[in-house]
CSV table of C-alpha atoms in Angstrom, one decimal:
chain,number,residue,atom,x,y,z
X,1030,MET,CA,0.0,0.0,0.0
X,1031,SER,CA,1.4,3.4,-0.9
X,1032,GLU,CA,2.2,6.0,1.7
X,1033,PRO,CA,-0.6,8.5,2.2
X,1034,THR,CA,0.0,12.0,1.0
X,1035,ALA,CA,0.3,14.9,3.5
X,1036,THR,CA,-3.2,16.0,2.5
X,1037,THR,CA,-4.7,12.5,3.0
X,1038,ARG,CA,-3.0,12.1,6.3
X,1039,ALA,CA,-4.3,15.5,7.4
X,1040,VAL,CA,-7.9,14.6,6.4
X,1041,GLN,CA,-7.6,11.4,8.5
X,1042,GLN,CA,-6.1,13.1,11.5
X,1043,LEU,CA,-8.6,16.0,11.4
X,1044,TRP,CA,-11.5,13.7,11.1
X,1045,LEU,CA,-10.5,11.7,14.1
X,1046,ALA,CA,-10.0,14.9,16.1
X,1047,VAL,CA,-13.3,16.6,15.3
X,1048,ALA,CA,-15.2,13.4,15.8
X,1049,ASP,CA,-13.7,13.1,19.2
X,1050,GLY,CA,-14.3,16.8,20.0
X,1051,ASP,CA,-10.5,17.4,20.2
X,1052,GLU,CA,-9.9,21.0,19.2
X,1053,ARG,CA,-6.2,20.9,20.0
X,1054,GLY,CA,-5.7,17.7,18.0
X,1055,ALA,CA,-7.6,19.3,15.1
X,1056,ALA,CA,-5.4,22.3,15.1
X,1057,ALA,CA,-2.3,20.2,15.4
X,1058,ALA,CA,-3.4,18.1,12.3
X,1059,VAL,CA,-3.7,21.1,10.0
X,1060,HIS,CA,-0.6,22.9,11.3
X,1061,ALA,CA,1.4,19.7,10.7
X,1062,ALA,CA,0.1,19.6,7.2
X,1063,LEU,CA,1.3,23.2,6.7
X,1064,ALA,CA,4.7,22.2,8.0
X,1065,ARG,CA,4.8,19.5,5.4
X,1066,GLY,CA,4.2,22.0,2.6
X,1067,VAL,CA,0.5,21.8,2.1
X,1068,SER,CA,-0.8,25.3,1.1
X,1069,GLU,CA,-3.4,27.2,3.1
X,1070,GLU,CA,-5.8,27.0,0.2
X,1071,SER,CA,-5.4,23.2,0.0
X,1072,ILE,CA,-5.9,22.9,3.8
X,1073,LEU,CA,-9.2,24.8,3.4
X,1074,LEU,CA,-10.6,23.0,0.4
X,1075,GLU,CA,-8.9,19.6,0.5
X,1076,VAL,CA,-8.8,18.9,4.2
X,1077,ILE,CA,-11.3,21.0,6.2
X,1078,ALA,CA,-14.1,20.9,3.5
X,1079,PRO,CA,-14.1,17.1,3.0
X,1080,VAL,CA,-14.0,16.5,6.8
X,1081,GLN,CA,-17.0,18.8,7.2
X,1082,GLU,CA,-18.8,16.8,4.6
X,1083,LYS,CA,-18.1,13.7,6.5
X,1084,VAL,CA,-19.6,15.3,9.6
X,1085,GLY,CA,-22.9,15.8,7.8
X,1086,THR,CA,-22.8,12.2,6.4
X,1087,GLU,CA,-22.2,10.8,9.9
X,1088,TRP,CA,-25.1,12.8,11.3
X,1089,ALA,CA,-27.4,11.6,8.5
X,1090,ALA,CA,-26.5,8.0,9.3
X,1091,ASP,CA,-27.3,8.6,13.0
X,1092,ARG,CA,-23.6,8.0,14.0
X,1093,LEU,CA,-23.2,11.5,15.3
X,1094,SER,CA,-25.7,13.4,17.4
X,1095,VAL,CA,-26.8,16.9,16.6
X,1096,ALA,CA,-24.6,18.1,19.5
X,1097,GLN,CA,-21.6,16.3,18.2
X,1098,GLU,CA,-22.2,17.7,14.7
X,1099,HIS,CA,-22.4,21.2,16.1
X,1100,ALA,CA,-19.2,20.7,18.1
X,1101,ALA,CA,-17.3,19.3,15.1
X,1102,THR,CA,-18.4,22.3,13.0
X,1103,ALA,CA,-17.4,24.7,15.7
X,1104,ILE,CA,-13.9,23.1,15.9
X,1105,ASN,CA,-13.5,23.4,12.1
X,1106,GLU,CA,-14.4,27.0,12.3
X,1107,ARG,CA,-11.8,27.7,15.0
X,1108,VAL,CA,-9.2,25.7,13.1
X,1109,ILE,CA,-9.8,28.1,10.1
X,1110,ALA,CA,-9.2,31.0,12.5
X,1111,THR,CA,-5.8,29.5,13.6
X,1112,LEU,CA,-4.8,29.4,9.9
X,1113,THR,CA,-5.5,33.0,9.5
X,1114,HIS,CA,-3.2,34.0,12.4
X,1115,HIS,CA,-0.6,31.3,11.9
X,1116,PRO,CA,2.9,32.8,12.2
X,1117,GLY,CA,3.9,31.3,8.8
X,1118,SER,CA,0.9,32.7,7.0
X,1119,SER,CA,1.7,35.1,4.3
X,1120,ARG,CA,-1.3,36.8,2.8
X,1121,PRO,CA,-1.1,39.0,-0.3
X,1122,ALA,CA,-2.1,42.7,-0.2
X,1123,ALA,CA,-5.9,43.1,-0.8
X,1124,ASP,CA,-5.5,44.9,-4.1
X,1125,ARG,CA,-7.8,43.0,-6.5
X,1126,GLY,CA,-11.0,44.7,-5.2
X,1127,ARG,CA,-13.6,44.5,-2.5
X,1128,VAL,CA,-16.3,41.9,-2.2
X,1129,THR,CA,-19.0,40.9,0.3
X,1130,VAL,CA,-19.5,37.2,1.2
X,1131,SER,CA,-22.7,36.4,3.1
X,1132,CYS,CA,-25.2,33.6,3.8
X,1133,VAL,CA,-28.7,34.3,2.7
X,1134,ASP,CA,-31.3,35.1,5.3
X,1135,GLY,CA,-32.2,32.0,7.3
X,1136,GLU,CA,-29.1,30.0,6.3
X,1137,TRP,CA,-27.1,28.9,9.4
X,1138,HIS,CA,-24.6,26.7,7.5
X,1139,ALA,CA,-21.9,29.3,7.4
X,1140,LEU,CA,-18.8,27.2,6.9
X,1141,PRO,CA,-19.0,27.0,3.1
X,1142,ALA,CA,-19.2,30.8,2.9
X,1143,ARG,CA,-16.3,31.1,5.4
X,1144,LEU,CA,-14.2,28.9,3.2
X,1145,VAL,CA,-15.0,31.1,0.1
X,1146,ALA,CA,-14.1,34.2,2.1
X,1147,GLU,CA,-10.8,32.7,3.2
X,1148,VAL,CA,-9.8,31.6,-0.3
X,1149,LEU,CA,-10.6,35.0,-1.8
X,1150,THR,CA,-8.5,36.7,0.9
X,1151,LEU,CA,-5.6,34.4,-0.1
X,1152,ARG,CA,-6.2,35.4,-3.7
X,1153,GLY,CA,-5.8,39.1,-2.8
X,1154,TRP,CA,-9.3,40.3,-2.4
X,1155,ARG,CA,-10.6,42.5,0.4
X,1156,VAL,CA,-13.4,40.5,1.8
X,1157,ASP,CA,-16.3,41.6,4.1
X,1158,TYR,CA,-17.5,38.3,5.6
X,1159,LEU,CA,-21.0,38.7,7.1
X,1160,GLY,CA,-21.4,35.2,8.3
X,1161,ALA,CA,-24.7,33.2,8.8
X,1162,GLN,CA,-28.2,34.3,8.0
X,1163,THR,CA,-27.8,37.9,7.2
X,1164,PRO,CA,-31.3,39.6,6.8
X,1165,THR,CA,-31.6,41.1,3.3
X,1166,PRO,CA,-32.2,44.7,4.6
X,1167,HIS,CA,-29.0,44.6,6.6
X,1168,LEU,CA,-27.1,43.1,3.6
X,1169,VAL,CA,-28.3,45.9,1.4
X,1170,ALA,CA,-27.4,48.5,4.0
X,1171,HIS,CA,-23.8,47.1,4.0
X,1172,LEU,CA,-23.6,47.2,0.2
X,1173,HIS,CA,-24.7,50.8,0.3
X,1174,LEU,CA,-21.9,51.5,2.7
X,1175,THR,CA,-19.1,49.6,1.0
X,1176,ASN,CA,-20.1,49.6,-2.7
X,1177,PRO,CA,-18.3,46.3,-3.4
X,1178,ASP,CA,-17.4,44.9,-6.8
X,1179,ALA,CA,-19.7,42.0,-6.1
X,1180,VAL,CA,-21.7,40.2,-3.4
X,1181,LEU,CA,-21.3,36.5,-3.0
X,1182,LEU,CA,-24.4,34.7,-1.6
X,1183,SER,CA,-24.1,31.2,-0.1
X,1184,GLY,CA,-27.0,28.9,0.5
X,1185,SER,CA,-26.9,25.2,1.5
X,1186,ILE,CA,-30.6,24.5,2.1
X,1187,THR,CA,-33.0,24.7,-0.8
X,1188,THR,CA,-35.8,26.1,1.2
X,1189,HIS,CA,-33.9,29.4,1.4
X,1190,LEU,CA,-34.3,30.0,-2.3
X,1191,PRO,CA,-37.1,32.5,-1.9
X,1192,ALA,CA,-34.9,34.5,0.6
X,1193,ALA,CA,-32.0,34.2,-1.8
X,1194,HIS,CA,-34.1,35.6,-4.6
X,1195,ALA,CA,-35.0,38.6,-2.5
X,1196,ALA,CA,-31.3,39.2,-1.8
X,1197,VAL,CA,-30.4,38.9,-5.4
X,1198,THR,CA,-33.0,41.4,-6.7
X,1199,ALA,CA,-32.3,43.8,-3.8
X,1200,SER,CA,-28.5,43.8,-4.4
X,1201,GLN,CA,-28.9,44.3,-8.2
X,1202,ALA,CA,-31.4,47.1,-7.6
X,1203,ILE,CA,-28.6,49.2,-6.1
X,1204,GLY,CA,-26.1,48.2,-8.8
X,1205,VAL,CA,-24.2,45.4,-7.2
X,1206,PRO,CA,-23.7,42.2,-9.2
X,1207,VAL,CA,-24.4,38.9,-7.5
X,1208,LEU,CA,-22.5,35.6,-7.6
X,1209,VAL,CA,-24.3,32.7,-5.9
X,1210,GLY,CA,-23.1,29.3,-4.8
X,1211,GLY,CA,-23.9,26.3,-2.6
X,1212,ARG,CA,-26.1,23.3,-2.7
X,1213,ALA,CA,-29.3,25.3,-2.4
X,1214,PHE,CA,-28.9,26.5,-6.0
X,1215,GLY,CA,-29.2,22.9,-7.4
X,1216,PRO,CA,-27.0,20.8,-9.6
X,1217,ALA,CA,-24.9,22.9,-11.9
X,1218,GLY,CA,-26.6,26.0,-10.3
X,1219,ARG,CA,-29.9,25.4,-12.1
X,1220,TYR,CA,-31.8,27.8,-9.8
X,1221,ALA,CA,-29.2,30.6,-10.0
X,1222,LYS,CA,-30.4,31.5,-13.5
X,1223,ALA,CA,-34.1,31.2,-12.6
X,1224,LEU,CA,-33.6,33.6,-9.7
X,1225,GLY,CA,-31.7,36.1,-12.0
X,1226,ALA,CA,-28.3,35.9,-10.4
X,1227,ASP,CA,-25.5,37.3,-12.4
X,1228,ARG,CA,-23.2,34.3,-12.0
X,1229,TRP,CA,-23.0,30.9,-10.2
X,1230,ALA,CA,-19.9,29.1,-9.0
X,1231,ALA,CA,-19.5,25.5,-8.0
X,1232,ASP,CA,-16.9,26.1,-5.3
X,1233,ALA,CA,-14.5,28.6,-3.8
X,1234,ARG,CA,-11.9,28.2,-6.6
X,1235,ALA,CA,-14.5,28.7,-9.3
X,1236,ALA,CA,-15.8,31.8,-7.4
X,1237,ALA,CA,-12.3,33.2,-7.5
X,1238,ASP,CA,-12.0,32.5,-11.2
X,1239,VAL,CA,-15.4,34.2,-11.9
X,1240,LEU,CA,-14.2,37.3,-9.9
X,1241,GLU,CA,-10.9,37.3,-11.8
X,1242,THR,CA,-12.8,37.5,-15.1
X,1243,GLY,CA,-15.0,40.2,-13.7
X,1244,ILE,CA,-18.8,40.6,-13.3
X,1245,PRO,CA,-20.3,43.6,-15.0
X,1246,ARG,CA,-22.5,45.8,-12.9
X,1247,PRO,CA,-26.2,46.0,-13.8
X,1248,ASP,CA,-26.6,48.6,-16.7
X,1249,ALA,CA,-29.9,50.0,-15.4
X,1250,PRO,CA,-30.6,48.9,-11.9
X,1251,ALA,CA,-34.3,48.6,-11.2
X,1252,VAL,CA,-36.6,46.9,-8.7
X,1253,ARG,CA,-37.8,43.5,-9.8
X,1254,HIS,CA,-40.6,41.5,-8.3
X,1255,ALA,CA,-40.5,37.7,-7.9
X,1256,VAL,CA,-43.2,37.2,-10.5
X,1257,ASP,CA,-41.0,39.0,-13.1
X,1258,ASP,CA,-38.5,36.2,-12.9
X,1259,LEU,CA,-41.0,33.4,-12.0
X,1260,PRO,CA,-44.3,34.1,-13.9
X,1261,HIS,CA,-45.9,30.9,-12.5
X,1262,LEU,CA,-46.1,32.6,-9.1
X,1263,ALA,CA,-49.1,34.6,-10.4
X,1264,ASP,CA,-51.4,31.6,-9.5
X,1265,GLN,CA,-50.8,32.4,-5.8
X,1266,GLU,CA,-50.4,28.8,-4.8
X,1267,TYR,CA,-47.0,29.4,-3.3
X,1268,THR,CA,-48.3,32.4,-1.2
X,1269,MET,CA,-51.4,30.6,0.0
X,1270,VAL,CA,-49.6,27.4,1.0
X,1271,VAL,CA,-47.0,29.4,2.9
X,1272,GLN,CA,-49.7,31.3,4.7
X,1273,SER,CA,-51.4,28.0,5.7
X,1274,ARG,CA,-48.2,26.5,7.1
X,1275,PRO,CA,-49.1,26.6,10.8
X,1276,ARG,CA,-52.6,25.1,10.2
X,1277,LEU,CA,-51.2,22.5,7.8
X,1278,VAL,CA,-48.7,21.3,10.4
X,1279,LYS,CA,-51.3,21.1,13.2
X,1280,ARG,CA,-53.9,19.3,11.0
X,1281,THR,CA,-51.4,16.8,9.5
X,1282,LEU,CA,-50.1,15.9,13.0
X,1283,ALA,CA,-53.6,15.2,14.1
X,1284,ASP,CA,-54.5,13.2,11.0
X,1285,LEU,CA,-51.4,11.1,11.3
X,1286,GLU,CA,-52.6,9.6,14.6
X,1287,HIS,CA,-55.4,7.9,12.6
X,1288,ARG,CA,-53.3,7.0,9.5
X,1289,PHE,CA,-50.3,5.9,11.4
X,1290,PRO,CA,-51.5,4.2,14.7
X,1291,ALA,CA,-48.0,3.8,16.1
X,1292,MET,CA,-48.0,7.5,16.8
X,1293,SER,CA,-50.3,6.9,19.7
X,1294,GLY,CA,-47.3,5.6,21.6
X,1295,TYR,CA,-45.0,8.5,20.8
X,1296,SER,CA,-43.5,10.5,23.6
X,1297,ILE,CA,-43.8,14.3,23.6
X,1298,ALA,CA,-40.3,14.6,22.2
X,1299,GLN,CA,-41.1,12.2,19.4
X,1300,ARG,CA,-44.3,14.1,18.6
X,1301,ASP,CA,-42.3,17.3,18.5
X,1302,ARG,CA,-39.8,15.8,16.1
X,1303,THR,CA,-42.7,14.6,13.9
X,1304,ALA,CA,-44.1,18.1,13.8
X,1305,GLU,CA,-40.7,19.4,12.8
X,1306,ASP,CA,-40.5,16.8,10.0
X,1307,ILE,CA,-44.0,17.9,8.7
X,1308,ALA,CA,-42.9,21.5,8.8
X,1309,HIS,CA,-39.8,20.6,6.7
X,1310,ILE,CA,-41.9,18.8,4.1
X,1311,ILE,CA,-44.1,21.8,3.8
X,1312,ASP,CA,-41.1,24.1,3.4
X,1313,PHE,CA,-39.7,22.0,0.6
X,1314,LEU,CA,-43.2,21.8,-1.0
X,1315,THR,CA,-43.5,25.6,-1.0
X,1316,THR,CA,-40.0,25.9,-2.4
X,1317,ALA,CA,-40.8,23.5,-5.2
X,1318,LEU,CA,-43.9,25.6,-5.9
X,1319,TYR,CA,-41.7,28.8,-5.9
X,1320,VAL,CA,-39.3,27.6,-8.6
X,1321,ALA,CA,-41.7,25.1,-10.3
X,1322,ASP,CA,-39.4,22.1,-9.9
X,1323,PRO,CA,-40.8,18.9,-8.4
X,1324,GLU,CA,-37.2,17.6,-7.9
X,1325,ILE,CA,-36.9,19.8,-4.9
X,1326,LEU,CA,-39.6,17.9,-3.0
X,1327,THR,CA,-38.9,14.5,-4.4
X,1328,ALA,CA,-35.2,14.7,-3.5
X,1329,PHE,CA,-36.1,15.8,0.0
X,1330,THR,CA,-38.7,13.1,0.6
X,1331,THR,CA,-36.5,10.3,-0.7
X,1332,TRP,CA,-33.6,11.6,1.5
X,1333,THR,CA,-36.0,11.7,4.4
X,1334,ALA,CA,-37.0,8.1,3.7
X,1335,ASP,CA,-33.3,7.2,4.2
X,1336,ILE,CA,-33.0,9.2,7.3
X,1337,LEU,CA,-36.1,7.7,8.9
X,1338,THR,CA,-34.9,4.2,8.1
X,1339,ALA,CA,-31.6,4.9,9.7
X,1340,ARG,CA,-33.5,5.9,12.8
X,1341,GLY,CA,-35.8,2.9,12.8
X,1342,VAL,CA,-39.0,4.8,11.7
X,1343,PRO,CA,-41.2,3.1,9.1
X,1344,VAL,CA,-41.3,4.9,5.7
X,1345,ARG,CA,-45.0,4.4,5.6
X,1346,SER,CA,-45.3,7.2,8.2
X,1347,LEU,CA,-43.8,9.6,5.5
X,1348,LEU,CA,-46.3,8.4,2.9
X,1349,ALA,CA,-49.2,8.9,5.4
X,1350,GLY,CA,-48.0,12.5,5.9
X,1351,LEU,CA,-47.9,13.2,2.2
X,1352,ASP,CA,-51.4,11.8,1.8
X,1353,THR,CA,-52.9,13.9,4.5
X,1354,LEU,CA,-51.2,17.0,3.0
X,1355,ALA,CA,-52.7,16.2,-0.4
X,1356,ASP,CA,-56.2,15.9,1.2
X,1357,GLN,CA,-55.9,19.3,2.8
X,1358,LEU,CA,-54.5,21.0,-0.4
X,1359,HIS,CA,-56.9,19.4,-2.9
X,1360,ASP,CA,-57.9,22.8,-4.4
X,1361,PHE,CA,-54.3,23.6,-5.6
X,1362,PRO,CA,-53.5,21.7,-8.8
X,1363,ARG,CA,-49.7,22.5,-8.9
X,1364,THR,CA,-49.4,21.4,-5.3
X,1365,GLN,CA,-51.4,18.2,-5.9
X,1366,LYS,CA,-49.0,17.2,-8.7
X,1367,LEU,CA,-46.0,17.9,-6.6
X,1368,LEU,CA,-47.3,15.8,-3.7
X,1369,GLU,CA,-48.3,12.9,-6.0
X,1370,ARG,CA,-44.8,12.8,-7.6
X,1371,ALA,CA,-43.2,12.9,-4.1
X,1372,ALA,CA,-45.4,10.0,-2.9
X,1373,THR,CA,-44.5,8.0,-6.1
X,1374,ALA,CA,-40.8,8.7,-5.7
X,1375,VAL,CA,-40.9,7.5,-2.0
X,1376,THR,CA,-42.8,4.4,-3.0
X,1377,GLU,CA,-40.4,3.5,-5.8
X,1378,HIS,CA,-37.3,4.5,-3.8
X,1379,THR,CA,-34.9,1.8,-2.7
X,1380,VAL,CA,-33.7,3.0,0.7
X,1381,ARG,CA,-29.9,3.3,0.6
X,1382,PRO,CA,-27.9,3.0,3.8
X,1383,VAL,CA,-25.9,6.1,4.4
X,1384,PRO,CA,-22.2,5.1,3.6
X,1385,ASP,CA,-19.9,4.6,6.5
X,1386,THR,CA,-17.1,7.2,6.2
X,1387,ARG,CA,-15.3,6.3,9.4
X,1388,PRO,CA,-11.7,5.3,8.8
X,1389,SER,CA,-10.9,1.7,9.5
X,1390,VAL,CA,-8.8,1.0,12.5
């Protein structure tokens, strides 16, 4: 067997450390990689990023608790900070221009945006990093104050697309071009174009390349409404389902007790988690309505089927929830089609065990 590279060794060591909650060990792993000649950019994108992805995979497989996942993420964030202030760090002058990097409103997964901000800093950009879930009015106020060359918006959860759309149009309305990235924008950034973003980038290096090429400022900034980009919103189904969300959660939870008798034995905590799951389904349903793409809901429901199976919950409970939502929303044709497709996808879905990413001992 060939000797592992310095990067591979760092990934293994960092993963063991964050999984154990060992911040000192995590910092030691990345600093050792630096000493072996691994660049800061490679540490960020080829060590920390894949380890963070493993954290999410292990949580999905129920091999890490929510608390462990949060602790691991916090350690990775602090390790990034140690790179910034490492004695051997040599960062270029920020002479390429100024950009703002921010998560969209409601997005708490800030690590991808942080990685982008750090890479751009290493590439010579002056970066205003605003962190997680920046409300759009506050983002716009910052853009007025700084007049950056571009704003980079990060989103990991698809349900934040409506908020991302608002941020895109508000930024462009004051003449600031928008580059978006993150899993929320779909495979190959399919939703970036639908929402009118100026550019999309698959990762931090691609974002740096886009900025290097330059993004023209909007010629004639003007206020756009959501329906201007997404004409199907004129049917008001999205708005009405969003407004009905609290009632839908309450009614679906009550109906599930009849459709899924096992719920009668649920504890208060289990019922609370079920209500959260129902709310998530509705959020993905409304987002699918917003961008008119059933894949948003079907991808979420099949993923949920895998998660429920990993936690020992029968998938038929998910199908029962989709059925009761369909009964309540029978007057909305687009919504009905989305729920029907989601139920079919779950029924036909072969549950895949979440892969074990833990290193062998």
